[in-house]
Tab-separated table of C-alpha atoms and ligand atoms in Angstrom:
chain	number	residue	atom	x	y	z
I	19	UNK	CA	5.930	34.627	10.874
I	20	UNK	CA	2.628	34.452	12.039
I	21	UNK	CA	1.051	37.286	13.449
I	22	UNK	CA	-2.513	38.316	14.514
I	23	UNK	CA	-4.635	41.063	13.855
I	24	UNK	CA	-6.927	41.749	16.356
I	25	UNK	CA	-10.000	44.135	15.114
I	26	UNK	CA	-11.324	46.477	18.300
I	27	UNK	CA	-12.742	49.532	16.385
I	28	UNK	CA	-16.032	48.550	16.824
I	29	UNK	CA	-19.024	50.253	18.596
I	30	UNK	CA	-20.880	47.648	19.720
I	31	UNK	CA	-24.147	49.358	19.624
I	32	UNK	CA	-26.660	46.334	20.298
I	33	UNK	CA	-25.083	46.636	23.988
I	34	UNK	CA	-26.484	50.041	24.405
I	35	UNK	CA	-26.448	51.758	27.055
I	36	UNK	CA	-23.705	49.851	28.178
I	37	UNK	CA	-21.334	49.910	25.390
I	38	UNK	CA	-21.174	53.627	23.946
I	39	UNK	CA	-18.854	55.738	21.456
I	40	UNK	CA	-16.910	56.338	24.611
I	41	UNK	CA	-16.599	52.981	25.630
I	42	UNK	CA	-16.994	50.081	23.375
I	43	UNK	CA	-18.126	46.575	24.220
I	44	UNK	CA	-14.478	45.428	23.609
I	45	UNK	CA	-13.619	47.764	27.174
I	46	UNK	CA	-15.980	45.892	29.249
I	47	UNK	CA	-15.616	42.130	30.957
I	48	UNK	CA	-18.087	39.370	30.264
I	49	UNK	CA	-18.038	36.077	30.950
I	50	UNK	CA	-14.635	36.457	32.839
I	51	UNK	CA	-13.217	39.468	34.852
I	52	UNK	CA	-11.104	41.204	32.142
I	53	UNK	CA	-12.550	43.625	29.447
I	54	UNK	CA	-13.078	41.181	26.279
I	55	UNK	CA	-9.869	42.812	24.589
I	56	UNK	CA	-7.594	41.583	26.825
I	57	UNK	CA	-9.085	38.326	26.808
I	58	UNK	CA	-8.892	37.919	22.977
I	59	UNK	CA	-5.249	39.042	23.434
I	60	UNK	CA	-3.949	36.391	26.186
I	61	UNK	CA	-6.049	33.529	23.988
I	62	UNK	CA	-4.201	34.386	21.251
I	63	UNK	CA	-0.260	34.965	23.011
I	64	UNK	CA	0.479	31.341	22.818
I	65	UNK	CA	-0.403	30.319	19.058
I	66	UNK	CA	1.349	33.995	17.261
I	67	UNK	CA	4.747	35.519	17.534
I	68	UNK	CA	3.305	38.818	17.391
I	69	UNK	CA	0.054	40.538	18.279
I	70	UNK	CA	-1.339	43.566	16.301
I	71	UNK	CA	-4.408	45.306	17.120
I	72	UNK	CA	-5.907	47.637	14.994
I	73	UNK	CA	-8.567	50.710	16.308
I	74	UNK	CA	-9.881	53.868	15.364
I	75	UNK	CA	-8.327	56.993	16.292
I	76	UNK	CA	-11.196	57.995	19.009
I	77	UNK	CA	-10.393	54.285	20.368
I	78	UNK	CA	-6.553	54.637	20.826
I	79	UNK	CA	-6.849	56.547	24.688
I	80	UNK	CA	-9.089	54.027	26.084
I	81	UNK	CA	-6.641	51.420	25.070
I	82	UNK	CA	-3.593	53.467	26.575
I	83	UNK	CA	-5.296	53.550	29.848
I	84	UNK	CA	-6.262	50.129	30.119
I	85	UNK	CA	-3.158	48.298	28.550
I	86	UNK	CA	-0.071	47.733	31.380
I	87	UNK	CA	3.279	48.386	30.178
I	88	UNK	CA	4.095	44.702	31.029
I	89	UNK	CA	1.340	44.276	27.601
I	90	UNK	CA	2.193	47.347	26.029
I	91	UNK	CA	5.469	45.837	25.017
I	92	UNK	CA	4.205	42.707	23.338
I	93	UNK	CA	1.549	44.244	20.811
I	94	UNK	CA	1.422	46.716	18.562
I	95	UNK	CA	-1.416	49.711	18.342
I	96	UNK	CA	-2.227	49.986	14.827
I	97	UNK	CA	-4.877	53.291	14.238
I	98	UNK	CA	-7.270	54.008	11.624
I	99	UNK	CA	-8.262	57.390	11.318
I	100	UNK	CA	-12.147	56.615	11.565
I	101	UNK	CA	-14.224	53.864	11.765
I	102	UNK	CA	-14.719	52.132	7.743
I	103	UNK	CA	-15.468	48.864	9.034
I	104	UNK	CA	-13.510	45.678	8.756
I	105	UNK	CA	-12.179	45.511	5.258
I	106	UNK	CA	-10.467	48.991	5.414
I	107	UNK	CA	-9.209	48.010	8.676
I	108	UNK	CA	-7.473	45.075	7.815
I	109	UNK	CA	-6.397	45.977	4.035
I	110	UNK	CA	-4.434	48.990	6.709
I	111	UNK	CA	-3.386	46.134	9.356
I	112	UNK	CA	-2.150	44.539	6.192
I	113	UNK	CA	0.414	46.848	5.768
I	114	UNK	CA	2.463	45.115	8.614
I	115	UNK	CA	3.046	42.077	7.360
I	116	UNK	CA	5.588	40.599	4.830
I	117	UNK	CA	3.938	38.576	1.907
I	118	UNK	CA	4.928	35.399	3.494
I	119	UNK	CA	3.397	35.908	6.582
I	120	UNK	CA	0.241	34.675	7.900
I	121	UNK	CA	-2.202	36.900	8.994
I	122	UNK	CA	-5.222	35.528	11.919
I	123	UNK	CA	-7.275	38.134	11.769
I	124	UNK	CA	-9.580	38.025	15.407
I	125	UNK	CA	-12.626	40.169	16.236
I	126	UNK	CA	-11.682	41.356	19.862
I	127	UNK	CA	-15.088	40.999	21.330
I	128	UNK	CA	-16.115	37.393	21.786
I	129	UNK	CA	-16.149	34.396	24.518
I	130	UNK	CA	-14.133	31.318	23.706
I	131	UNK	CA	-14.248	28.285	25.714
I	132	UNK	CA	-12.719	24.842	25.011
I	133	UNK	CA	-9.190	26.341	24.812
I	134	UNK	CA	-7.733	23.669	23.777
I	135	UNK	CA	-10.289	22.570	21.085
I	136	UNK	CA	-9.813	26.115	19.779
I	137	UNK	CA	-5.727	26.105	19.543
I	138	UNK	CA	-6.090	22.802	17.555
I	139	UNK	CA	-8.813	24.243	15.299
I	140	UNK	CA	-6.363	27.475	14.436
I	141	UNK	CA	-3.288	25.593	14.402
I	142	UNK	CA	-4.834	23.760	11.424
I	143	UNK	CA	-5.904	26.494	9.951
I	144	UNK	CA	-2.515	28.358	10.062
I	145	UNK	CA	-0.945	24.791	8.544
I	146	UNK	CA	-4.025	25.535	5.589
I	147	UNK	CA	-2.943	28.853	4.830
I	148	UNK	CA	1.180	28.049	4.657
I	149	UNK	CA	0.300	25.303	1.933
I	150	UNK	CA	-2.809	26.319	-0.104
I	151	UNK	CA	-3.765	29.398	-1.465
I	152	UNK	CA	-6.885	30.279	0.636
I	153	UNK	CA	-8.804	32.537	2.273
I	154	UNK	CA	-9.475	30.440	5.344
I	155	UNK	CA	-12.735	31.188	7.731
I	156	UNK	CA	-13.585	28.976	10.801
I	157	UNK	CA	-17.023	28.326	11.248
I	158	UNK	CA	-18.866	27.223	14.175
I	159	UNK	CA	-21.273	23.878	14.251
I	160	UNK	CA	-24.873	25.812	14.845
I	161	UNK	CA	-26.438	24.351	18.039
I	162	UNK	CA	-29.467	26.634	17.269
I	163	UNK	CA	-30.978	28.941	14.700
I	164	UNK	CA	-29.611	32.365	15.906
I	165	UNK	CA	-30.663	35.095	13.537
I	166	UNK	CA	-27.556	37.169	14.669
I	167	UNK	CA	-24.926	35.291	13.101
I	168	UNK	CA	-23.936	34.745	9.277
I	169	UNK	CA	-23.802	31.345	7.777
I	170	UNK	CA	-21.518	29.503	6.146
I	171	UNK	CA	-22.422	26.932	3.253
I	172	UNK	CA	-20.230	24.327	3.180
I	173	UNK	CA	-18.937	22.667	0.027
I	174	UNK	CA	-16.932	19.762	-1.450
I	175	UNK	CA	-14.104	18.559	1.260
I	176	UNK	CA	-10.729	20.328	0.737
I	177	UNK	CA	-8.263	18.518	2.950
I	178	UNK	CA	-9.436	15.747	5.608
I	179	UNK	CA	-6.574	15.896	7.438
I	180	UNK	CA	-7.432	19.033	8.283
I	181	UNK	CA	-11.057	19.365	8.024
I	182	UNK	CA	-11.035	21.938	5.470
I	183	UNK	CA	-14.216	22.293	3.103
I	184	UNK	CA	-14.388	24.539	0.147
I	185	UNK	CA	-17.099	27.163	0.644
I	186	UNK	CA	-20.086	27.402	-1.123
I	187	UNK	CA	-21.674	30.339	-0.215
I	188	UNK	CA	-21.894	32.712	2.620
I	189	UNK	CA	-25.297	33.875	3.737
I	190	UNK	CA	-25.432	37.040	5.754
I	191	UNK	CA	-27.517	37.172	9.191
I	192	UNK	CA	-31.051	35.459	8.050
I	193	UNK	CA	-34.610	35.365	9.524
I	194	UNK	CA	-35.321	32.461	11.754
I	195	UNK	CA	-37.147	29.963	9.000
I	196	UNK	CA	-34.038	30.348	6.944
I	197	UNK	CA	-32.175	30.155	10.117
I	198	UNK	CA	-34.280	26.375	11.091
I	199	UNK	CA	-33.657	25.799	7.381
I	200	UNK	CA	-30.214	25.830	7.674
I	201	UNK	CA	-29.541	24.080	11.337
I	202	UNK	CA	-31.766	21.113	9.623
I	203	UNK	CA	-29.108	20.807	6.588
I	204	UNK	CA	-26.367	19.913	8.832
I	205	UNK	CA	-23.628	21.564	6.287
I	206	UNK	CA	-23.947	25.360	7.256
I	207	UNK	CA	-21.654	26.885	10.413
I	208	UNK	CA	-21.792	29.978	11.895
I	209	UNK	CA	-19.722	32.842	10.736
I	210	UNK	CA	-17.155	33.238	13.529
I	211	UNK	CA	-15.551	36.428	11.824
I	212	UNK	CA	-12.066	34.685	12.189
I	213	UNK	CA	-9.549	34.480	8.866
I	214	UNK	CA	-6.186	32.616	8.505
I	215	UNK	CA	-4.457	33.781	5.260
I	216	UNK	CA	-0.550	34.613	3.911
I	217	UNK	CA	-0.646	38.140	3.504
I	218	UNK	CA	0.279	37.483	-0.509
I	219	UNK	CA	-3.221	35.792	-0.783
I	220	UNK	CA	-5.194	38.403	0.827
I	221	UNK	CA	-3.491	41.057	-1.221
I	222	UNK	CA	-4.429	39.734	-4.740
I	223	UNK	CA	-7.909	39.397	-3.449
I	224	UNK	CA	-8.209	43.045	-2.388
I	225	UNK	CA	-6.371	43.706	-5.697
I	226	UNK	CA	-9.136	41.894	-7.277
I	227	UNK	CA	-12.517	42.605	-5.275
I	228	UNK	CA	-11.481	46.018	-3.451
I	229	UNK	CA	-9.080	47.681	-6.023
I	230	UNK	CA	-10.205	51.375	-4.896
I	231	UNK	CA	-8.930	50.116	-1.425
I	232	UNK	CA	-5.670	48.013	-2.929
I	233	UNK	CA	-4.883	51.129	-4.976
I	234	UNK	CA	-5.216	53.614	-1.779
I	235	UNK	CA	-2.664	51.278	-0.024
I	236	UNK	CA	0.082	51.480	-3.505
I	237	UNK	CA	-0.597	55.841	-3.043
I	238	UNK	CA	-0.245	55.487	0.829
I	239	UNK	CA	2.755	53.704	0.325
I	240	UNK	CA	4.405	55.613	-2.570
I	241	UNK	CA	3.611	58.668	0.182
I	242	UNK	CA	1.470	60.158	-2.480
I	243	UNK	CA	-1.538	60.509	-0.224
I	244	UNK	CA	-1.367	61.318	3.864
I	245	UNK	CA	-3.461	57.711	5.746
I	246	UNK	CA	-6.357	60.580	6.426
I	247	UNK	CA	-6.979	60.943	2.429
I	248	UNK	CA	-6.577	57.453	1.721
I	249	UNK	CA	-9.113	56.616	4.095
I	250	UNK	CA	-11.276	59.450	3.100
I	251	UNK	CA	-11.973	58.165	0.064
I	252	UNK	CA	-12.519	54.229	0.738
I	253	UNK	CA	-15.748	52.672	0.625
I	254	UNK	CA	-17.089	51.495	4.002
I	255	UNK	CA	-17.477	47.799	3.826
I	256	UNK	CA	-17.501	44.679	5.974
I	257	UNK	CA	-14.651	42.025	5.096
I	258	UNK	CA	-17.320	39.502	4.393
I	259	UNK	CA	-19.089	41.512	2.206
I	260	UNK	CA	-15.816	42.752	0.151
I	261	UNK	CA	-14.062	40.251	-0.357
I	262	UNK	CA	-15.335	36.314	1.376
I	263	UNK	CA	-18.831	36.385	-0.598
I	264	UNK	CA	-17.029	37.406	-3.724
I	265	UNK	CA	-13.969	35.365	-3.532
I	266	UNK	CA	-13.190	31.693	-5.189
I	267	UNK	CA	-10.672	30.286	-3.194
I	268	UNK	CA	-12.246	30.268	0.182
I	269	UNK	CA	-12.178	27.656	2.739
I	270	UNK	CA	-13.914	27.106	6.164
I	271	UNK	CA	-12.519	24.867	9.070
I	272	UNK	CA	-15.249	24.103	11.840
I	273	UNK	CA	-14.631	24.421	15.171
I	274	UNK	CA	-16.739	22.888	17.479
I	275	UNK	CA	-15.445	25.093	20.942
I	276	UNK	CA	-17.721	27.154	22.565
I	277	UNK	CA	-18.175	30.485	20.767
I	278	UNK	CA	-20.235	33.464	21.737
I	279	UNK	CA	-19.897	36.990	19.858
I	280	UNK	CA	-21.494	38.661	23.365
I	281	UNK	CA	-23.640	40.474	20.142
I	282	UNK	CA	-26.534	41.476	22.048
I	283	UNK	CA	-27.977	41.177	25.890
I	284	UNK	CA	-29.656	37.739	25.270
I	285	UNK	CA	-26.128	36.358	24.274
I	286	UNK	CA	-24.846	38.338	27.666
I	287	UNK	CA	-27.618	36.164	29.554
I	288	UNK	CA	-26.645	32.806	27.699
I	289	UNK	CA	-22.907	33.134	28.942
I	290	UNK	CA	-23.372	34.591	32.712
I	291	UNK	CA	-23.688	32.568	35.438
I	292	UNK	CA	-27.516	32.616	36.764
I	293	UNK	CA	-28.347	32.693	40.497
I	294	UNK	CA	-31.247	30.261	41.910
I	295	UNK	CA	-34.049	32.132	40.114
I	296	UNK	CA	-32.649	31.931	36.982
I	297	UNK	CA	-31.320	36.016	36.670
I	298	UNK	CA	-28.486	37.030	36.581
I	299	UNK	CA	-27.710	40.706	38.106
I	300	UNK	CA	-24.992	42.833	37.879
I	301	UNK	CA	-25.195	45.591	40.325
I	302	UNK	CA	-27.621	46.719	42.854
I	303	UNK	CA	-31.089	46.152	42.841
I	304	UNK	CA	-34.121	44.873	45.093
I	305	UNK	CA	-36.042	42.475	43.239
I	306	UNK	CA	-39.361	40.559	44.638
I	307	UNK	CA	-40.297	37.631	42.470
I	308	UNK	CA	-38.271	38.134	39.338
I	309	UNK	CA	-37.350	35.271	37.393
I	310	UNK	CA	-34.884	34.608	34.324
I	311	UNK	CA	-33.795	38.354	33.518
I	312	UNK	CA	-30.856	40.311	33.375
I	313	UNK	CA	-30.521	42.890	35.022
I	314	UNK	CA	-27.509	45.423	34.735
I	315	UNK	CA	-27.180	48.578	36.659
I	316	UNK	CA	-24.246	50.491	36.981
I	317	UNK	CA	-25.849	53.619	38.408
I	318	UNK	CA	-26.334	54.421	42.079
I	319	UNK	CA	-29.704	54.465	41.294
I	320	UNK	CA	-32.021	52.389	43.642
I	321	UNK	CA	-33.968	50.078	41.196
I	322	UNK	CA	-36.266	48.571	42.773
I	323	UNK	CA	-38.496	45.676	40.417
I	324	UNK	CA	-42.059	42.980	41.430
I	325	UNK	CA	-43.101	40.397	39.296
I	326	UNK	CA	-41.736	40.289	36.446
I	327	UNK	CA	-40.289	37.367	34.064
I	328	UNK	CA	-37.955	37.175	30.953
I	329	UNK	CA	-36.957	41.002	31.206
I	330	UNK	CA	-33.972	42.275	30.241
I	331	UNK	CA	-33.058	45.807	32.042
I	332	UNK	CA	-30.060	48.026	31.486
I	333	UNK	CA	-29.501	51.258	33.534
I	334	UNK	CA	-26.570	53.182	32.932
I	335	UNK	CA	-25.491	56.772	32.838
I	336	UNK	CA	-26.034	56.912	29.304
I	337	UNK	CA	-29.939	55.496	29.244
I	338	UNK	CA	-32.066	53.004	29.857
I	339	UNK	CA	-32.818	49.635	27.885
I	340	UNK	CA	-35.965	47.507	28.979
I	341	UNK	CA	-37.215	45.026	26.752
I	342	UNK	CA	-38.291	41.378	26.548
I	343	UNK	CA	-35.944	38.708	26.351
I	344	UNK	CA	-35.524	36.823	23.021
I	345	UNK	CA	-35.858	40.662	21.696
I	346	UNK	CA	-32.517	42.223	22.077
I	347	UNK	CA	-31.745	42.555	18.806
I	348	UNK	CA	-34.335	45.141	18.184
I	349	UNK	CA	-31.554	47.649	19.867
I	350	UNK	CA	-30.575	48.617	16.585
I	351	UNK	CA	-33.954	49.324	15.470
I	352	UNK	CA	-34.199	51.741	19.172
I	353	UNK	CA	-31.426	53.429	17.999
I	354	UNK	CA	-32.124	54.823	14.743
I	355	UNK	CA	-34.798	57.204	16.359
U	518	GDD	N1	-10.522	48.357	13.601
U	518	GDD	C1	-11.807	48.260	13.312
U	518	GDD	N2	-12.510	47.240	13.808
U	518	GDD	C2	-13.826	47.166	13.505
U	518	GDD	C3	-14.482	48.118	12.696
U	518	GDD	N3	-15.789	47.752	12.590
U	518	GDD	C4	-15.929	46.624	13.300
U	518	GDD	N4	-14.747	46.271	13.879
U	518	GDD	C5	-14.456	45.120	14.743
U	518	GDD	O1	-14.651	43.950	13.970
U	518	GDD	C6	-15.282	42.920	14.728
U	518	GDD	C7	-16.586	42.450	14.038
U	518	GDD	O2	-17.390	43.580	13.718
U	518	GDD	P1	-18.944	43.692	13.978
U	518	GDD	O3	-19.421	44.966	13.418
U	518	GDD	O4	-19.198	43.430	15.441
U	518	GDD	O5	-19.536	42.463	13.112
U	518	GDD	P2	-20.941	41.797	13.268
U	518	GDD	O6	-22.042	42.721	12.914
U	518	GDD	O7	-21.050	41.121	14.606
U	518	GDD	O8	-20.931	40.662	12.127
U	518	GDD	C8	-19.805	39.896	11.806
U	518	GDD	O9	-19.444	39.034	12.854
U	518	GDD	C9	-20.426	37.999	13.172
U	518	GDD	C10	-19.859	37.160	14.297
U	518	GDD	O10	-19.661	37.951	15.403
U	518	GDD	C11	-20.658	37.125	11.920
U	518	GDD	O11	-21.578	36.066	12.208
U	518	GDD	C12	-21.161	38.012	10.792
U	518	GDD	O12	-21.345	37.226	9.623
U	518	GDD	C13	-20.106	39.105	10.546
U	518	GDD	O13	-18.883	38.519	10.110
U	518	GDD	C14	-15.464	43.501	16.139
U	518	GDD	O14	-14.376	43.069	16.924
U	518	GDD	C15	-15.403	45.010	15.939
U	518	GDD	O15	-14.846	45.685	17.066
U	518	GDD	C16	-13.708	49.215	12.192
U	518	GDD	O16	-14.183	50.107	11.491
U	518	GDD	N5	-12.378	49.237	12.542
């Protein structure tokens, strides 16, 4: 069977003020009405026979409220006790799946266009994972040198058929001259944060590069150890960093659909519509001569704004965001104080 495992415990926190503890960027809509959740969810309905979706504990409520019965039916909730990142969460997702079957793991917060581009790119990778004995990433064909993404180094080709390349090496998110470096060399992607796998591949890789985590699962299993204990104790850690950077037998398929990971509020203002003056504006405001900003209020605050050019502004219950555009991604650094 083939059945995907959709990841929506994250926080989201370069889309602060917007996206909070209480309500993650997966909750909101970009790019299309529907929170990006559900839109992950009805890309994927057509190319699985089941969905899974895996979230933290503090997530689970917000997702009872906003799933209909009419979905509630056709996915399963998985919950983690707390937030560990990805590799705890899908070692856990793991758990539902028999060795045979494939596992296409999804991050639940990004924009896909090109539909049918992207069903041909996974249905080859789902092919790849039946037959070989990979750990299967799809990477995207850079367009620019975004400093937000990780890389992936291409290698020798695996299969042509399918377009599958051995990886060389995966480079997490690098400054912008390594960034240049690598658009120029033609054989790195970006890291979409997709895997295709059998769930008997994945498990002798955790077995091999996360045993504290593979051994957790065995005591969780032999009911030795309540979930809460088991996740207690494992180390928090992203799936690339576990397990893809370590591994041998890794592969990447490109895909070459549109792809945004909606990871900050200059990719929010790449994939929304912009009026004549190049902004776009969600909520209300009265602007005189601003040009190419975005500008989000969801307050009933009057915000009223002269002159200015390249801003991005956020106003939300939770706080306020105002910074240049191109700088987003200093959120992170915002939030630390
Ligand atoms: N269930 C669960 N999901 C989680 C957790 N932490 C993160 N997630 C989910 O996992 C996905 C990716 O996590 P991020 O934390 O947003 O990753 P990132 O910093 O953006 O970096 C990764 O993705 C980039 C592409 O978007 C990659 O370019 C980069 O190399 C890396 O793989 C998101 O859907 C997020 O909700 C967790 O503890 N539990």
């Amino acid at each position: 069977m083939v059945k995907a495992l959709i990841m929506a415990g994250g926080i989201g926190e370069r889309l602060w003020p917007l996206s909070t503890r209480k309500r993650p960027k997966q909750f909101h809509s970009f790019g299309d009405s529907k929170p990006l959740v559900i839109q992950t969810m009805e890309r994927l309905k057509t190319l699985v026979d089941e969905v899974h979706i895996i979230t933290t504990k503090e997530q689970i409520n917000i997702f009872n409220q906003m799933i209909g019965k009419e979905e509630e039916e056709k996915i399963t909730l998985l919950t983690e006790p707390f937030g560990k990142n990805t590799a705890p969460a899908i070692a856990l997702g793991s758990l539902y799946y028999e060795p045979g079957d494939i596992m296409v793991i999804f991050p639940s917060d990004h924009i896909i266009r090109d539909l049918e581009s992207f069903r041909r790119t996974i249905t080859r990778a789902i092919e790849e994972a039946v037959e070989s004995d990979a750990l299967i990433t799809i990477g995207i064909t850079p367009t620019r040198p975004h400093t937000g993404y990780g890389y992936i180094e291409r290698g020798e080709s695996h299969n042509p058929e399918r377009g599958s390349y051995r990886v060389k090496r995966f480079h997490e998110k690098p400054d912008f001259k390594k960034a240049q470096e690598y658009l120029k060399a033609g054989n790195f992607y970006w890291n979409s944060g997709m895997f295709i796998w059998r769930k008997e591949v994945f498990d002798r890789a955790l077995r091999l590069h996360l045993p504290e985590i593979y051994h957790g699962l065995e005591e969780l299993k032999a009911k030795a150890k309540s979930l809460e204990e088991v996740y207690e104790n494992f180390p928090s850690v992203s799936i690339d960093y576990g397990i893809m950077e370590k591994a041998d037998n890794v592969l990447v398929i490109p895909g070459n659909f549109y792809w945004n990971d909606v990871g900050s509020w200059d990719s929010v203002y790449e994939l929304e519509e912009k009026d004549a003056s190049g902004n776009v504006i969600r909520g209300e405001f009265v602007l005189h001569d601003v040009k190419n900003s975005l500008l989000f209020n969801t307050t009933y605050r009057s915000v009223r704004i002269a002159s200015v050019e390249d801003a991005i502004l956020v106003v939300t219950d939770e706080g306020i965001l105002l910074c240049h555009r191109g700088d987003s991604q200093k959120v992170r650094e915002l939030l630390k104080y």
